[in-house]
């Protein structure tokens, strides 16, 4: 699977660090080696505003193994994350480098026409000189929208929630909530547009995403 995610923002916002509405450009690839093994690769370019004000660059890869008739996958991966954090209320930024090892298990299931996707991910994070660990649980669903016209059966509703939990103090890290409307162009390509909110311990951020998925 390849996913390209484009987050849009309202025009004429004030200074980027004062804005709660950002932009993400995301590529997610899943290349099959054979019927069991796959290579995951991912690039995320996140901005404080529309584009050009880098918040975070994330590079991720991994080797996965599929079983249970394609319903389950286990994966061992590595990620590199470069964060550009604003210093206080100034326009100056500091760079933070992170190397990340992660293990994940995904499970697919269907309830009637509704498709569910569970993802459990455990991360070991080397952030500059600090070491942190974090657990993430993702629950996503796709609901097809059927109409009398058979040609319109390609529309669907997409939604997910993902919670991040630290293993030490300040257990709650963040929560991502997303909802959108999608369309299957053909059996290999689908597009969707939606809204996502990130809840942090004391703040939150909003964004609008346009997502393209391509299977290959």
Short mmCIF file of C-alpha atoms in Angstrom, two decimals:
data_model
loop_
_atom_site.label_atom_id
_atom_site.label_comp_id
_atom_site.label_asym_id
_atom_site.label_seq_id
_atom_site.Cartn_x
_atom_site.Cartn_y
_atom_site.Cartn_z
CA UNK A 1 0.00 0.00 0.00
CA UNK A 2 1.14 3.53 -0.74
CA UNK A 3 -0.52 6.41 1.01
CA UNK A 4 -0.01 10.08 0.23
CA UNK A 5 -1.56 12.36 2.83
CA UNK A 6 -1.89 16.07 2.26
CA UNK A 7 -3.09 18.31 5.13
CA UNK A 8 -4.56 21.68 4.18
CA UNK A 9 -4.87 24.82 6.28
CA UNK A 10 -6.93 28.01 6.27
CA UNK A 11 -5.16 30.89 4.47
CA UNK A 12 -3.74 34.02 6.06
CA UNK A 13 -3.10 32.48 9.48
CA UNK A 14 -0.95 34.33 11.96
CA UNK A 15 2.59 33.29 12.86
CA UNK A 16 3.01 29.55 12.45
CA UNK A 17 3.90 28.80 16.06
CA UNK A 18 0.66 30.54 17.15
CA UNK A 19 -1.45 28.41 14.82
CA UNK A 20 -3.21 25.23 15.88
CA UNK A 21 -3.96 24.23 12.26
CA UNK A 22 -1.18 22.36 10.45
CA UNK A 23 -0.32 20.34 7.37
CA UNK A 24 1.01 16.81 6.87
CA UNK A 25 2.35 15.23 3.68
CA UNK A 26 2.67 11.47 4.15
CA UNK A 27 3.85 8.59 2.00
CA UNK A 28 3.29 5.04 3.27
CA UNK A 29 4.45 2.07 1.21
CA UNK A 30 3.95 -1.64 1.68
CA UNK A 31 5.84 -3.71 -0.87
CA UNK A 32 5.15 -7.45 -0.99
CA UNK A 33 8.23 -9.66 -1.26
CA UNK A 34 6.04 -12.76 -1.56
CA UNK A 35 2.72 -13.96 -0.12
CA UNK A 36 4.08 -13.82 3.45
CA UNK A 37 6.81 -11.18 3.67
CA UNK A 38 6.59 -7.43 3.07
CA UNK A 39 8.75 -4.32 3.39
CA UNK A 40 7.21 -1.24 4.95
CA UNK A 41 8.50 2.24 4.11
CA UNK A 42 7.16 5.62 5.15
CA UNK A 43 7.93 9.32 4.85
CA UNK A 44 6.04 12.04 6.74
CA UNK A 45 6.69 15.74 6.16
CA UNK A 46 4.79 17.71 8.79
CA UNK A 47 4.42 21.49 8.81
CA UNK A 48 3.20 24.08 11.29
CA UNK A 49 1.36 25.77 8.41
CA UNK A 50 0.52 24.94 4.78
CA UNK A 51 4.08 24.12 3.73
CA UNK A 52 7.59 25.37 4.31
CA UNK A 53 7.52 25.69 8.11
CA UNK A 54 8.84 22.26 9.06
CA UNK A 55 7.59 20.79 12.31
CA UNK A 56 8.78 17.21 11.88
CA UNK A 57 10.33 14.88 9.31
CA UNK A 58 9.72 11.18 9.94
CA UNK A 59 11.34 8.29 8.04
CA UNK A 60 10.24 4.77 8.89
CA UNK A 61 10.90 1.30 7.50
CA UNK A 62 10.37 -2.29 8.59
CA UNK A 63 10.13 -5.98 7.68
CA UNK A 64 6.77 -7.66 8.15
CA UNK A 65 5.34 -11.18 8.07
CA UNK A 66 1.69 -11.90 7.19
CA UNK A 67 -0.26 -14.93 8.44
CA UNK A 68 -3.76 -16.15 9.24
CA UNK A 69 -4.89 -15.92 5.61
CA UNK A 70 -3.71 -12.32 5.34
CA UNK A 71 -5.64 -11.10 8.38
CA UNK A 72 -2.61 -10.56 10.66
CA UNK A 73 0.84 -9.05 10.28
CA UNK A 74 3.82 -8.71 12.64
CA UNK A 75 6.55 -6.20 11.85
CA UNK A 76 9.93 -5.10 13.20
CA UNK A 77 10.96 -1.61 12.16
CA UNK A 78 13.21 1.41 12.55
CA UNK A 79 12.40 5.11 12.37
CA UNK A 80 14.33 8.38 12.26
CA UNK A 81 12.57 11.57 13.35
CA UNK A 82 13.84 15.14 13.03
CA UNK A 83 11.76 17.65 15.01
CA UNK A 84 11.99 21.44 14.65
CA UNK A 85 10.62 22.90 17.89
CA UNK A 86 9.98 26.59 18.47
CA UNK A 87 11.84 28.05 21.46
CA UNK A 88 9.30 29.74 23.73
CA UNK A 89 7.40 32.56 21.98
CA UNK A 90 10.25 33.35 19.59
CA UNK A 91 10.68 32.60 15.91
CA UNK A 92 13.81 30.55 16.67
CA UNK A 93 13.82 26.76 16.45
CA UNK A 94 15.89 23.95 17.89
CA UNK A 95 16.48 20.60 16.20
CA UNK A 96 15.76 17.36 18.07
CA UNK A 97 16.92 14.03 16.62
CA UNK A 98 15.24 10.74 17.47
CA UNK A 99 16.05 7.16 16.50
CA UNK A 100 13.23 4.71 17.07
CA UNK A 101 12.91 0.91 17.07
CA UNK A 102 9.38 -0.44 17.03
CA UNK A 103 7.43 -3.68 16.94
CA UNK A 104 3.84 -3.88 15.79
CA UNK A 105 0.98 -6.33 15.31
CA UNK A 106 -1.96 -5.60 13.02
CA UNK A 107 -5.24 -7.46 12.76
CA UNK A 108 -8.06 -7.09 10.22
CA UNK A 109 -11.64 -8.12 10.78
CA UNK A 110 -15.08 -7.57 9.25
CA UNK A 111 -18.42 -7.05 10.95
CA UNK A 112 -20.97 -7.25 8.18
CA UNK A 113 -19.87 -4.70 5.58
CA UNK A 114 -17.73 -2.76 8.08
CA UNK A 115 -13.95 -3.31 7.94
CA UNK A 116 -11.98 -2.93 11.18
CA UNK A 117 -8.22 -2.55 11.54
CA UNK A 118 -6.40 -2.94 14.88
CA UNK A 119 -2.75 -1.94 15.27
CA UNK A 120 -0.67 -2.44 18.41
CA UNK A 121 2.74 -0.75 18.34
CA UNK A 122 5.51 -0.67 20.96
CA UNK A 123 8.30 1.90 20.48
CA UNK A 124 11.78 2.25 21.96
CA UNK A 125 12.74 5.91 21.45
CA UNK A 126 16.27 7.31 21.58
CA UNK A 127 15.62 11.08 21.77
CA UNK A 128 19.00 12.84 21.81
CA UNK A 129 20.49 11.59 25.11
CA UNK A 130 17.18 10.34 26.57
CA UNK A 131 15.61 6.90 26.27
CA UNK A 132 11.82 6.56 26.29
CA UNK A 133 9.29 3.83 25.54
CA UNK A 134 5.74 4.22 24.31
CA UNK A 135 2.72 2.03 23.48
CA UNK A 136 0.22 2.93 20.75
CA UNK A 137 -3.17 1.42 19.94
CA UNK A 138 -4.91 2.26 16.64
CA UNK A 139 -8.51 1.33 15.79
CA UNK A 140 -9.70 2.20 12.29
CA UNK A 141 -12.88 1.43 10.39
CA UNK A 142 -14.25 1.77 6.88
CA UNK A 143 -18.01 1.77 6.28
CA UNK A 144 -19.21 1.50 2.65
CA UNK A 145 -22.05 3.78 1.62
CA UNK A 146 -24.42 1.79 -0.55
CA UNK A 147 -26.95 3.41 -2.86
CA UNK A 148 -29.62 2.18 -5.25
CA UNK A 149 -27.27 2.98 -8.10
CA UNK A 150 -24.64 0.20 -8.12
CA UNK A 151 -22.09 2.61 -9.60
CA UNK A 152 -22.16 4.65 -6.39
CA UNK A 153 -21.17 1.79 -4.08
CA UNK A 154 -17.56 2.99 -4.12
CA UNK A 155 -18.11 5.70 -1.48
CA UNK A 156 -17.22 4.96 2.14
CA UNK A 157 -16.81 6.57 5.55
CA UNK A 158 -13.40 6.30 7.20
CA UNK A 159 -12.61 6.91 10.87
CA UNK A 160 -9.90 6.05 13.37
CA UNK A 161 -8.71 6.71 16.88
CA UNK A 162 -5.14 6.20 18.09
CA UNK A 163 -3.98 6.60 21.68
CA UNK A 164 -0.31 7.00 22.75
CA UNK A 165 0.77 5.92 26.25
CA UNK A 166 4.21 6.39 27.83
CA UNK A 167 5.67 3.74 30.11
CA UNK A 168 6.87 6.18 32.78
CA UNK A 169 5.48 9.38 34.34
CA UNK A 170 2.92 11.40 32.35
CA UNK A 171 1.43 8.16 31.04
CA UNK A 172 -0.89 9.87 28.57
CA UNK A 173 1.06 11.20 25.60
CA UNK A 174 -1.61 12.07 23.01
CA UNK A 175 -4.72 10.90 21.18
CA UNK A 176 -5.56 11.24 17.49
CA UNK A 177 -9.16 11.26 16.30
CA UNK A 178 -10.00 11.28 12.58
CA UNK A 179 -13.10 11.11 10.39
CA UNK A 180 -13.41 11.36 6.62
CA UNK A 181 -15.20 10.47 3.39
CA UNK A 182 -13.53 8.27 0.78
CA UNK A 183 -14.01 7.05 -2.77
CA UNK A 184 -12.65 3.97 -4.57
CA UNK A 185 -11.42 5.07 -8.00
CA UNK A 186 -10.68 1.46 -8.85
CA UNK A 187 -9.60 -1.69 -7.01
CA UNK A 188 -6.08 -0.32 -6.50
CA UNK A 189 -6.64 3.38 -5.81
CA UNK A 190 -8.84 5.24 -3.35
CA UNK A 191 -8.89 8.82 -2.13
CA UNK A 192 -10.34 10.33 1.02
CA UNK A 193 -10.65 13.69 2.72
CA UNK A 194 -11.14 14.22 6.43
CA UNK A 195 -10.47 16.11 9.64
CA UNK A 196 -8.09 15.09 12.42
CA UNK A 197 -7.68 16.40 15.94
CA UNK A 198 -4.71 15.65 18.18
CA UNK A 199 -5.35 15.87 21.92
CA UNK A 200 -2.27 16.43 24.08
CA UNK A 201 -2.11 16.65 27.87
CA UNK A 202 -2.96 20.36 27.96
CA UNK A 203 -3.49 21.41 24.30
CA UNK A 204 -4.90 20.18 20.99
CA UNK A 205 -4.28 20.71 17.27
CA UNK A 206 -6.57 20.45 14.23
CA UNK A 207 -5.91 19.68 10.59
CA UNK A 208 -7.65 18.71 7.37
CA UNK A 209 -6.19 15.71 5.50
CA UNK A 210 -6.53 14.55 1.92
CA UNK A 211 -5.35 10.93 1.60
CA UNK A 212 -4.57 8.84 -1.49
CA UNK A 213 -4.05 5.08 -1.13
CA UNK A 214 -2.46 2.99 -3.88
CA UNK A 215 -1.96 -0.78 -3.71
CA UNK A 216 0.91 -2.30 -5.67
#
